[in-house]
Short mmCIF file of C-alpha atoms in Angstrom, two decimals:
data_model
loop_
_atom_site.label_atom_id
_atom_site.label_comp_id
_atom_site.label_asym_id
_atom_site.label_seq_id
_atom_site.Cartn_x
_atom_site.Cartn_y
_atom_site.Cartn_z
CA MET A 1 29.47 -16.55 9.51
CA LYS A 2 31.26 -14.86 6.66
CA LYS A 3 31.86 -11.12 7.00
CA SER A 4 30.67 -8.68 4.34
CA ALA A 5 33.30 -7.49 1.92
CA ALA A 6 34.35 -4.16 3.35
CA VAL A 7 33.56 -1.56 5.96
CA ARG A 8 33.85 1.50 3.82
CA LEU A 9 34.82 5.12 4.29
CA GLY A 10 34.47 7.11 7.48
CA ALA A 11 33.39 4.42 9.97
CA THR A 12 34.67 4.61 13.48
CA LEU A 13 36.52 1.64 14.99
CA ALA A 14 33.49 0.85 17.13
CA THR A 15 31.17 0.85 14.14
CA ALA A 16 33.60 -1.28 12.19
CA ALA A 17 33.70 -3.84 14.96
CA LEU A 18 29.92 -3.95 15.15
CA ALA A 19 29.66 -4.27 11.39
CA ALA A 20 32.04 -7.21 11.33
CA ALA A 21 30.10 -8.97 14.08
CA THR A 22 26.65 -8.53 12.57
CA GLY A 23 27.25 -8.71 8.82
CA LEU A 24 26.80 -4.99 8.20
CA ALA A 25 28.91 -2.95 5.79
CA VAL A 26 28.65 0.83 5.91
CA SER A 27 28.95 3.20 2.96
CA THR A 28 28.83 6.99 2.74
CA SER A 29 27.02 6.77 -0.60
CA SER A 30 23.74 8.70 -0.72
CA ALA A 31 22.15 6.57 -3.44
CA SER A 32 22.12 2.98 -4.58
CA ALA A 33 22.34 1.72 -8.13
CA ALA A 34 20.58 -1.44 -6.93
CA VAL A 35 17.29 0.45 -6.45
CA THR A 36 15.62 0.82 -9.83
CA GLY A 37 12.51 2.60 -11.04
CA SER A 38 10.05 4.53 -8.95
CA ALA A 39 6.80 3.74 -7.20
CA THR A 40 3.62 3.16 -9.19
CA GLY A 41 -0.07 2.96 -8.41
CA TYR A 42 -1.52 4.15 -5.14
CA ALA A 43 1.97 4.28 -3.60
CA THR A 44 2.49 7.46 -5.66
CA GLN A 45 -0.32 9.22 -3.79
CA ASN A 46 -0.36 10.82 -0.33
CA GLY A 47 2.99 12.51 -0.97
CA GLY A 48 4.56 9.55 -2.78
CA THR A 49 6.80 6.64 -1.75
CA THR A 50 10.56 7.17 -2.02
CA GLY A 51 11.84 4.92 0.75
CA GLY A 52 15.39 5.70 1.82
CA ALA A 53 16.25 7.84 -1.21
CA GLY A 54 18.95 10.38 -0.37
CA GLY A 55 20.09 8.48 2.71
CA GLN A 56 23.12 6.39 3.52
CA THR A 57 23.53 3.01 1.83
CA VAL A 58 24.58 -0.02 3.89
CA ARG A 59 25.06 -3.68 3.01
CA ALA A 60 23.57 -6.39 5.25
CA THR A 61 24.10 -10.15 5.13
CA THR A 62 22.16 -11.04 8.30
CA GLY A 63 18.87 -10.07 9.87
CA THR A 64 20.74 -8.66 12.83
CA ALA A 65 22.61 -6.39 10.42
CA ILE A 66 19.33 -5.10 9.01
CA HIS A 67 18.16 -4.24 12.52
CA THR A 68 21.54 -2.69 13.33
CA ALA A 69 21.31 -0.43 10.29
CA LEU A 70 17.90 0.80 11.43
CA CYS A 71 19.10 1.34 14.99
CA ASN A 72 22.27 3.21 13.98
CA ARG A 73 20.32 6.01 12.27
CA ALA A 74 20.25 9.48 13.79
CA SER A 75 16.46 9.19 14.14
CA SER A 76 13.61 6.84 13.27
CA SER A 77 12.94 8.90 10.13
CA THR A 78 16.51 9.32 8.84
CA PRO A 79 16.51 7.93 5.26
CA ILE A 80 18.45 4.72 4.70
CA ILE A 81 18.91 2.17 1.91
CA ILE A 82 19.73 -1.34 3.12
CA GLU A 83 21.15 -3.63 0.44
CA VAL A 84 20.62 -7.26 1.43
CA GLN A 85 22.59 -10.22 0.13
CA GLY A 86 22.40 -13.83 1.27
CA THR A 87 19.95 -15.79 3.41
CA ILE A 88 18.25 -14.10 6.35
CA ASN A 89 16.91 -16.61 8.88
CA HIS A 90 16.15 -17.14 12.58
CA GLY A 91 19.75 -18.06 13.33
CA ASN A 92 21.08 -14.68 12.23
CA THR A 93 18.23 -12.35 13.19
CA THR A 94 18.26 -10.95 16.73
CA LYS A 95 16.72 -7.96 18.43
CA VAL A 96 18.80 -4.77 18.36
CA SER A 97 17.99 -1.80 20.57
CA GLY A 98 18.28 1.91 19.91
CA SER A 99 16.39 5.19 19.96
CA SER A 100 15.71 5.04 16.20
CA CYS A 101 14.29 1.50 16.07
CA ASN A 102 11.95 -0.99 17.70
CA THR A 103 13.02 -4.46 16.60
CA ALA A 104 12.39 -8.06 17.63
CA ALA A 105 14.07 -11.41 17.16
CA GLY A 106 12.65 -13.87 14.66
CA VAL A 107 11.21 -11.25 12.30
CA ILE A 108 12.41 -8.27 10.29
CA GLU A 109 10.67 -5.57 12.25
CA LEU A 110 9.96 -2.24 10.53
CA LYS A 111 8.07 -0.70 13.43
CA GLN A 112 7.47 2.98 14.21
CA ILE A 113 9.92 4.10 11.52
CA SER A 114 9.91 5.76 8.10
CA ASN A 115 11.99 6.39 4.97
CA VAL A 116 13.53 2.94 4.51
CA THR A 117 14.44 0.90 1.42
CA ILE A 118 15.30 -2.81 1.62
CA VAL A 119 16.62 -4.12 -1.70
CA GLY A 120 18.12 -7.46 -2.66
CA VAL A 121 21.49 -7.25 -4.45
CA GLY A 122 24.26 -9.50 -5.78
CA SER A 123 23.38 -13.16 -5.68
CA GLY A 124 20.01 -12.34 -4.13
CA ALA A 125 18.24 -11.87 -0.80
CA VAL A 126 16.22 -14.72 0.70
CA PHE A 127 14.21 -14.34 3.90
CA ASP A 128 13.90 -18.00 4.87
CA GLN A 129 11.03 -18.82 7.28
CA LEU A 130 11.32 -15.21 8.43
CA GLY A 131 8.64 -12.60 7.70
CA ILE A 132 8.83 -8.86 7.18
CA HIS A 133 6.56 -6.98 9.57
CA ILE A 134 5.66 -3.32 8.89
CA ARG A 135 3.82 -1.60 11.72
CA GLU A 136 3.08 2.07 12.49
CA SER A 137 5.47 3.01 9.68
CA SER A 138 5.50 4.96 6.43
CA ASN A 139 7.44 5.45 3.20
CA ILE A 140 8.86 1.94 2.86
CA ILE A 141 10.23 0.26 -0.29
CA ILE A 142 10.95 -3.48 -0.52
CA GLN A 143 12.42 -4.59 -3.83
CA ASN A 144 13.99 -7.71 -5.34
CA VAL A 145 13.66 -10.07 -2.37
CA THR A 146 12.35 -13.60 -1.81
CA VAL A 147 10.35 -14.39 1.34
CA ARG A 148 9.50 -18.05 1.78
CA ASN A 149 7.86 -20.52 4.14
CA VAL A 150 6.86 -18.17 6.96
CA LYS A 151 4.80 -20.06 9.55
CA LYS A 152 2.26 -19.12 12.20
CA SER A 153 2.27 -22.59 13.74
CA GLY A 154 4.84 -25.33 13.98
CA SER A 155 8.49 -24.38 14.14
CA PRO A 156 9.93 -21.88 13.65
CA THR A 157 7.17 -19.24 13.61
CA SER A 158 7.46 -15.66 12.43
CA ASN A 159 5.25 -12.64 11.71
CA GLY A 160 1.97 -14.45 12.38
CA GLY A 161 2.62 -16.60 9.34
CA ASP A 162 2.61 -13.71 6.83
CA ALA A 163 5.44 -13.34 4.33
CA ILE A 164 4.92 -9.56 4.34
CA GLY A 165 2.43 -8.17 6.84
CA MET A 166 1.36 -4.57 7.43
CA GLU A 167 -0.78 -3.31 10.28
CA SER A 168 -1.56 -0.34 12.53
CA ASP A 169 -1.44 3.01 10.72
CA VAL A 170 0.85 2.05 7.85
CA ARG A 171 1.20 4.49 4.94
CA ASN A 172 2.95 4.41 1.57
CA VAL A 173 4.56 1.04 0.95
CA TRP A 174 5.85 -0.15 -2.42
CA VAL A 175 6.75 -3.84 -2.77
CA ASP A 176 8.26 -4.58 -6.16
CA HIS A 177 9.81 -7.58 -7.94
CA ALA A 178 9.41 -9.83 -4.92
CA THR A 179 8.83 -13.57 -4.72
CA LEU A 180 6.50 -14.55 -1.87
CA GLU A 181 5.90 -18.26 -1.44
CA ALA A 182 4.82 -20.94 1.01
CA SER A 183 4.67 -24.71 0.93
CA GLY A 184 1.04 -25.27 1.78
CA GLY A 185 -1.99 -23.81 3.52
CA GLU A 186 -3.17 -23.15 7.06
CA SER A 187 -3.13 -26.83 8.02
CA GLU A 188 0.60 -26.88 7.21
CA GLY A 189 1.19 -23.81 9.41
CA TYR A 190 1.16 -20.99 6.83
CA ASP A 191 -1.05 -17.90 6.60
CA GLY A 192 -1.09 -15.02 4.09
CA LEU A 193 1.60 -13.94 1.68
CA PHE A 194 0.71 -10.23 1.60
CA ASP A 195 -1.61 -8.93 4.35
CA MET A 196 -2.78 -5.40 5.25
CA LYS A 197 -4.75 -4.63 8.43
CA ASP A 198 -5.80 -1.91 10.85
CA ASN A 199 -5.56 1.31 8.82
CA THR A 200 -3.02 0.46 6.13
CA GLN A 201 -3.24 2.67 3.05
CA TYR A 202 -1.42 3.69 -0.15
CA VAL A 203 0.27 0.42 -1.02
CA THR A 204 1.43 -1.00 -4.34
CA LEU A 205 2.46 -4.59 -5.07
CA SER A 206 4.04 -4.82 -8.52
CA TYR A 207 5.93 -7.34 -10.65
CA SER A 208 5.86 -9.99 -7.94
CA ILE A 209 5.16 -13.73 -7.69
CA LEU A 210 2.83 -15.16 -5.04
CA ARG A 211 2.61 -18.95 -5.10
CA ASN A 212 2.03 -22.29 -3.37
CA SER A 213 -0.09 -20.97 -0.51
CA GLY A 214 -3.58 -21.38 0.85
CA ARG A 215 -3.97 -17.60 1.08
CA GLY A 216 -2.64 -14.95 -1.25
CA GLY A 217 -3.39 -12.00 1.01
CA LEU A 218 -6.02 -9.71 2.43
CA ILE A 219 -6.97 -6.09 3.00
CA GLY A 220 -8.79 -5.93 6.34
CA SER A 221 -8.67 -8.54 9.10
CA SER A 222 -12.44 -8.73 9.65
CA GLU A 223 -15.72 -7.37 8.25
CA SER A 224 -15.39 -4.42 10.66
CA ASP A 225 -11.79 -3.60 9.72
CA ARG A 226 -12.61 -1.26 6.83
CA SER A 227 -9.97 1.44 7.42
CA ASN A 228 -7.60 -0.05 4.84
CA GLY A 229 -7.42 0.53 1.13
CA TYR A 230 -6.01 2.44 -1.81
CA VAL A 231 -3.96 -0.55 -2.89
CA THR A 232 -2.69 -1.32 -6.39
CA PHE A 233 -1.80 -4.80 -7.65
CA HIS A 234 -0.24 -4.91 -11.11
CA HIS A 235 1.88 -7.28 -13.18
CA ASN A 236 1.91 -9.95 -10.49
CA LYS A 237 1.59 -13.70 -10.88
CA TYR A 238 -0.66 -15.63 -8.50
CA GLU A 239 -0.03 -19.36 -8.90
CA ASN A 240 -1.27 -22.45 -7.05
CA ILE A 241 -3.30 -20.48 -4.48
CA ASP A 242 -6.48 -21.58 -2.72
CA SER A 243 -8.06 -18.12 -2.20
CA ARG A 244 -7.56 -14.43 -1.34
CA THR A 245 -5.92 -13.04 -4.47
CA PRO A 246 -6.67 -10.75 -2.68
CA LEU A 247 -9.55 -10.63 -0.18
CA LEU A 248 -10.84 -7.04 0.12
CA ARG A 249 -12.84 -5.71 3.06
CA GLY A 250 -13.83 -2.11 2.47
CA GLY A 251 -11.61 0.37 0.68
CA ILE A 252 -10.54 0.58 -2.94
CA ALA A 253 -8.17 -1.66 -4.91
CA HIS A 254 -6.89 -1.32 -8.47
CA ILE A 255 -6.03 -4.71 -9.93
CA TYR A 256 -4.61 -4.77 -13.45
CA ASN A 257 -2.35 -6.82 -15.74
CA ASN A 258 -1.97 -9.71 -13.31
CA HIS A 259 -1.74 -13.37 -14.32
CA TYR A 260 -3.81 -15.77 -12.22
CA VAL A 261 -3.27 -19.46 -12.74
CA ASP A 262 -4.44 -22.49 -10.75
CA LEU A 263 -6.67 -20.77 -8.18
CA HIS A 264 -8.46 -23.62 -6.41
CA GLU A 265 -11.37 -22.12 -4.45
CA SER A 266 -11.78 -18.39 -5.18
CA GLY A 267 -9.76 -15.44 -6.42
CA ILE A 268 -10.46 -11.72 -6.00
CA ASN A 269 -12.93 -11.65 -3.11
CA SER A 270 -14.48 -8.17 -2.86
CA ARG A 271 -16.70 -7.98 0.20
CA ALA A 272 -17.87 -5.74 3.04
CA GLY A 273 -18.33 -2.72 0.80
CA ALA A 274 -14.98 -2.95 -0.97
CA ARG A 275 -14.68 -1.66 -4.54
CA ALA A 276 -12.20 -3.14 -7.00
CA LYS A 277 -11.27 -1.93 -10.46
CA VAL A 278 -10.24 -5.09 -12.31
CA ASP A 279 -8.59 -4.34 -15.67
CA ASN A 280 -6.86 -6.45 -18.34
CA ASN A 281 -5.97 -9.44 -16.17
CA TYR A 282 -5.52 -13.00 -17.45
CA PHE A 283 -7.31 -15.69 -15.43
CA GLU A 284 -6.35 -19.26 -16.34
CA ASP A 285 -7.23 -22.79 -15.19
CA SER A 286 -9.00 -21.47 -12.10
CA LYS A 287 -12.30 -21.40 -10.21
CA ASP A 288 -14.50 -18.45 -9.14
CA VAL A 289 -11.82 -15.85 -9.84
CA LEU A 290 -13.98 -12.83 -8.91
CA GLY A 291 -16.96 -12.21 -6.67
CA THR A 292 -18.13 -11.99 -3.07
CA PHE A 293 -17.45 -15.19 -1.15
CA TYR A 294 -18.03 -16.55 2.36
CA THR A 295 -20.04 -13.54 3.57
CA SER A 296 -23.44 -11.91 3.19
CA GLU A 297 -21.81 -8.44 3.09
CA ALA A 298 -21.40 -7.62 -0.57
CA GLY A 299 -18.47 -6.02 -2.32
CA TYR A 300 -18.32 -4.44 -5.76
CA TRP A 301 -16.23 -4.39 -8.91
CA GLN A 302 -15.67 -2.60 -12.18
CA VAL A 303 -14.35 -4.93 -14.88
CA GLY A 304 -12.92 -4.47 -18.34
CA GLY A 305 -10.52 -6.13 -20.77
CA ASN A 306 -10.02 -9.33 -18.77
CA VAL A 307 -9.46 -12.80 -20.27
CA PHE A 308 -11.06 -15.86 -18.65
CA ASP A 309 -9.27 -18.94 -19.96
CA ASN A 310 -10.67 -22.24 -18.67
CA VAL A 311 -12.30 -20.61 -15.66
CA THR A 312 -15.14 -22.45 -13.93
CA TRP A 313 -17.89 -20.72 -11.97
CA SER A 314 -20.05 -21.98 -9.11
CA ALA A 315 -23.75 -21.34 -8.94
CA ARG A 316 -24.75 -18.28 -6.92
CA SER A 317 -26.13 -19.25 -3.56
CA GLY A 318 -26.24 -17.69 -0.10
CA ASP A 319 -22.86 -16.35 0.95
CA ASN A 320 -21.18 -17.25 -2.33
CA GLN A 321 -21.83 -14.81 -5.16
CA PRO A 322 -19.36 -15.33 -8.02
CA ALA A 323 -19.25 -12.60 -10.65
CA GLY A 324 -19.27 -15.06 -13.55
CA PRO A 325 -19.78 -16.72 -15.88
CA ASN A 326 -20.09 -13.33 -17.59
CA PRO A 327 -18.69 -10.77 -15.15
CA THR A 328 -20.16 -7.28 -15.47
CA SER A 329 -19.48 -4.10 -13.51
CA ASN A 330 -21.67 -3.22 -10.54
CA THR A 331 -19.79 -0.05 -9.51
CA SER A 332 -17.37 2.51 -10.93
CA VAL A 333 -13.95 3.36 -9.51
CA SER A 334 -12.02 6.53 -10.32
CA ILE A 335 -8.23 6.09 -10.38
CA PRO A 336 -6.23 9.23 -9.45
CA TYR A 337 -2.90 8.31 -11.08
CA SER A 338 -1.77 7.59 -14.63
CA TYR A 339 -0.93 4.06 -15.78
CA SER A 340 -0.45 2.10 -19.01
CA LEU A 341 -2.39 -1.11 -19.63
CA ASP A 342 -0.92 -4.09 -21.44
CA ASN A 343 -3.41 -6.05 -23.51
CA ALA A 344 -4.63 -8.97 -21.41
CA ASN A 345 -3.67 -11.52 -24.06
CA CYS A 346 0.03 -10.79 -23.60
CA VAL A 347 -0.08 -10.66 -19.79
CA PRO A 348 1.06 -14.28 -19.20
CA ASP A 349 4.16 -13.69 -21.32
CA VAL A 350 5.13 -10.25 -20.04
CA VAL A 351 4.50 -11.18 -16.39
CA ASN A 352 6.50 -14.40 -16.79
CA ARG A 353 9.43 -12.38 -18.11
CA THR A 354 9.33 -9.59 -15.52
CA ALA A 355 7.74 -10.69 -12.23
CA GLY A 356 9.65 -11.95 -9.22
CA ALA A 357 13.03 -11.48 -7.60
CA ASN A 358 16.27 -11.72 -9.57
CA LYS A 359 14.61 -10.90 -12.90
CA GLY A 360 16.58 -7.69 -13.44
CA ASN A 361 13.70 -5.50 -12.19
CA GLN A 362 12.37 -5.11 -15.73
CA VAL A 363 8.96 -3.56 -16.29
CA SER A 364 6.43 -3.36 -19.11
CA ASN A 365 5.91 -0.21 -21.17
CA GLY A 366 2.23 -0.85 -21.89
CA ASN A 367 3.10 -2.46 -25.22
CA CYS A 368 3.78 -5.94 -23.82
CA THR A 369 7.52 -5.35 -24.08
CA PRO A 370 9.79 -5.79 -21.03
CA GLN A 371 12.31 -3.00 -20.57
CA ASN A 372 14.56 -1.51 -17.95
CA PRO A 373 12.74 0.97 -15.71
CA GLY A 374 13.19 4.69 -16.29
CA PRO A 375 15.05 7.00 -13.95
CA THR A 376 13.62 7.40 -10.47
CA ASP A 377 11.28 10.36 -10.22
CA PRO A 378 9.51 10.49 -6.86
CA THR A 379 7.46 13.53 -7.78
CA ASP A 380 3.82 13.28 -8.76
CA PRO A 381 3.03 16.04 -11.27
CA THR A 382 -0.69 15.31 -11.02
CA ASP A 383 -0.85 16.57 -7.43
CA PRO A 384 -1.95 20.23 -7.54
CA PRO A 385 0.16 22.56 -5.43
CA THR A 386 -1.15 24.13 -2.27
CA ASP A 387 -0.59 27.77 -1.43
CA PRO A 388 -1.53 28.51 2.18
CA THR A 389 -0.69 32.19 1.70
CA ASP A 390 -3.39 32.67 -0.97
CA PRO A 391 -6.78 31.82 0.54
CA PRO A 392 -9.74 31.55 -1.86
CA THR A 393 -12.21 34.38 -2.18
CA GLY A 394 -15.94 34.36 -2.71
CA THR A 395 -18.73 32.53 -0.91
CA ASN A 396 -17.71 29.83 1.54
CA LEU A 397 -19.99 26.97 0.49
CA SER A 398 -19.42 25.14 3.78
CA LEU A 399 -21.50 27.68 5.68
CA GLY A 400 -24.97 26.20 6.01
CA ALA A 401 -23.84 22.76 4.83
CA GLY A 402 -23.66 19.58 6.89
CA ALA A 403 -20.65 17.79 8.33
CA ASP A 404 -19.60 14.37 9.55
CA GLY A 405 -16.44 12.31 9.78
CA SER A 406 -14.44 9.64 11.54
CA SER A 407 -14.19 9.31 15.31
CA LYS A 408 -13.72 12.72 16.91
CA ALA A 409 -11.79 13.71 19.99
CA SER A 410 -13.75 14.31 23.18
CA GLY A 411 -15.25 17.77 23.37
CA THR A 412 -15.02 18.56 19.67
CA SER A 413 -17.67 18.61 16.94
CA TYR A 414 -17.82 18.04 13.18
CA GLY A 415 -19.94 21.16 12.94
CA ASN A 416 -17.09 23.29 14.25
CA VAL A 417 -15.41 23.19 10.83
CA ILE A 418 -18.42 24.77 9.05
CA ASP A 419 -19.50 27.40 11.55
CA GLY A 420 -17.26 30.24 10.34
CA ASN A 421 -15.72 30.52 13.80
CA THR A 422 -11.96 29.88 13.96
CA GLY A 423 -12.19 29.77 17.74
CA SER A 424 -13.84 26.33 17.62
CA HIS A 425 -12.35 23.21 16.07
CA TRP A 426 -12.67 19.51 15.26
CA SER A 427 -10.00 16.94 16.11
CA PRO A 428 -9.82 13.24 15.26
CA SER A 429 -9.59 10.78 18.12
CA GLY A 430 -5.94 10.16 17.24
CA SER A 431 -3.30 11.53 14.90
CA THR A 432 -5.27 10.60 11.76
CA GLY A 433 -8.90 10.87 10.75
CA SER A 434 -11.32 12.56 8.37
CA VAL A 435 -13.97 15.25 8.36
CA SER A 436 -16.49 15.89 5.58
CA VAL A 437 -18.66 18.72 4.28
CA LYS A 438 -21.90 17.57 2.64
CA TRP A 439 -24.84 19.07 0.78
CA SER A 440 -28.32 17.77 0.01
CA SER A 441 -27.75 18.21 -3.72
CA ALA A 442 -24.71 18.19 -6.02
CA THR A 443 -22.53 21.27 -5.53
CA SER A 444 -19.72 22.49 -7.78
CA VAL A 445 -16.44 22.87 -5.87
CA SER A 446 -12.98 23.80 -7.13
CA LYS A 447 -11.14 25.14 -4.07
CA ALA A 448 -10.79 24.37 -0.40
CA HIS A 449 -9.09 26.05 2.52
CA ILE A 450 -8.14 24.11 5.64
CA ARG A 451 -7.57 26.42 8.59
CA GLU A 452 -5.78 24.88 11.56
CA ALA A 453 -6.79 26.10 15.00
CA SER A 454 -4.71 28.67 16.83
CA GLY A 455 -1.67 27.08 18.43
CA SER A 456 -1.69 23.97 16.23
CA ALA A 457 -0.46 25.36 12.90
CA GLY A 458 1.83 22.85 11.18
CA ALA A 459 0.53 19.82 13.07
CA ILE A 460 -0.98 18.33 9.91
CA ARG A 461 1.86 16.66 7.97
CA SER A 462 0.06 14.74 5.21
CA TRP A 463 -3.50 14.80 3.88
CA ARG A 464 -5.83 13.97 1.00
CA LEU A 465 -8.93 15.71 -0.29
CA LEU A 466 -11.48 13.20 -1.59
CA ASN A 467 -14.59 13.27 -3.70
CA HIS A 468 -16.51 11.18 -1.19
CA ASP A 469 -19.13 10.27 -3.81
CA THR A 470 -16.64 8.38 -5.98
CA GLY A 471 -13.53 7.95 -3.81
CA ALA A 472 -11.43 9.97 -6.27
CA VAL A 473 -8.50 11.92 -4.85
CA LEU A 474 -8.91 15.61 -5.69
CA ALA A 475 -5.63 16.74 -4.10
CA SER A 476 -3.01 15.69 -1.58
CA GLY A 477 -0.21 17.42 0.23
CA THR A 478 1.91 17.92 3.33
CA THR A 479 0.87 21.39 4.50
CA ALA A 480 -2.63 22.49 5.39
CA GLY A 481 -3.88 25.63 3.69
CA ALA A 482 -5.50 26.57 0.39
CA VAL A 483 -5.74 24.18 -2.55
CA SER A 484 -7.26 24.31 -6.03
CA PHE A 485 -8.38 21.33 -8.11
CA PRO A 486 -10.44 20.70 -11.25
CA ARG A 487 -14.02 21.83 -10.75
CA THR A 488 -16.04 18.88 -9.48
CA SER A 489 -19.73 18.40 -8.86
CA LEU A 490 -20.31 16.38 -5.70
CA LYS A 491 -22.54 15.99 -2.67
CA LYS A 492 -19.78 15.30 -0.15
CA ILE A 493 -16.11 16.25 0.08
CA THR A 494 -13.76 14.73 2.65
CA PHE A 495 -10.54 16.05 4.17
CA GLU A 496 -8.52 13.04 5.31
CA ILE A 497 -5.52 13.54 7.62
CA THR A 498 -3.08 10.68 7.00
CA GLY A 499 -0.19 11.92 9.13
CA SER A 500 0.32 14.54 11.82
CA ASN A 501 2.53 15.67 14.65
CA GLY A 502 0.41 15.10 17.71
CA THR A 503 -3.35 15.66 17.60
CA PRO A 504 -4.36 17.95 14.71
CA ARG A 505 -7.05 20.59 15.13
CA VAL A 506 -9.09 21.87 12.18
CA ALA A 507 -10.84 25.15 12.83
CA GLU A 508 -12.49 25.55 9.41
CA PHE A 509 -12.96 23.38 6.31
CA GLU A 510 -13.94 26.03 3.78
CA THR A 511 -15.06 25.18 0.24
CA TYR A 512 -15.46 27.43 -2.78
CA GLY A 513 -16.86 27.13 -6.27
CA GLY A 514 -14.86 29.81 -8.06
#
């Protein structure tokens, strides 16, 4: 195996020897010119997605080197940018052990870690028959890579047959300018190209190609797995796919400016209560590109500006409910971030020129014109600041209201957050969960104050405040306390904890109108 070019500045002799053996080159640089642009879509929410920004940059030419870079960090959350060049396969990907990693052979394992960027550089990065598995992790960027022919049956197998798979409490992932491809469907041993399961949220897939597969991808592994969502798909090309472009079970997806061509059985499959905002896409030479399919549990969609070019529609019957031949909206979806829409008529051209690996990471400016991305800016100016030292004044609207939420820890109650008693509290059953305040009629709210219980201050690390009626994000942050947001009339407001240190405890969820 050929060694990487150089083991740069400041490495010890032991590290240099390890680098030479695994295909890892170490740099003291704190940034990488190879990483371009910044996250878009839902990946900008919940504190944003910055990957390994500000961390050390290393170069890897083997899968073992990728694992070594993760395991050599000071901690599992130490930022790192891993530049990948060459072909990563089973022959050069082994398990590496360390206190800052949890890896496995035969797969690129991003498990129980955070703040990582993997970016293809030079002549390109190809993950050949080897999937990328993200599990119990957050703040991950994958850019400019090709992942191909990952199998769940036959030989060799990897990652359950998913090109990129996310599961188990995953937060904030941005996959950009990737090429994900297979060479057939399930009968040939392949599964999904881009799958999200078991509480995966705040994900964006942008400027990527998904092709030659039976299954494009899914959000939710079953009708009961509805804890996933807040996913954006934009400027992607789905080509020669049987179904699942994507399949949505519960949650919210924003799907805009994608080019769909040669979908054989079905396309966007919104089911089990899912809601999809489907804007300015171009559907071509395909069948049943939008609807609820293969289930009696309906999903919903808001449509606008799409082009249907030689699309055929089945008759509605039983478990198959296509949206066409004249798709109309049956829900509304509020999007919390800003974005620019290209006209659907130019989508095939602009996506063809920008999507996929090794295309120069160009993006569209909303005027159908490819251009180099702007400077990275991980901040989200739309998120209102919190000020825990300045609690709201006036009447606490939560007193006398109702409360509910996700699974609660034993011995706690939803009602404890609206009783005005800071000596009682609610806790989720794990490190994440949600609690809501609700009224029988619409109530105008513009401020909230989350009071953590005595002895647990600082446990909440990331959160979102939601208009439960519409799903809109009113605010997000990393420190519990007081927050202001545009005055909103609603019947139910939800405080969602998306990350915490240990088990969080909320003593009071106060709401105010002034």
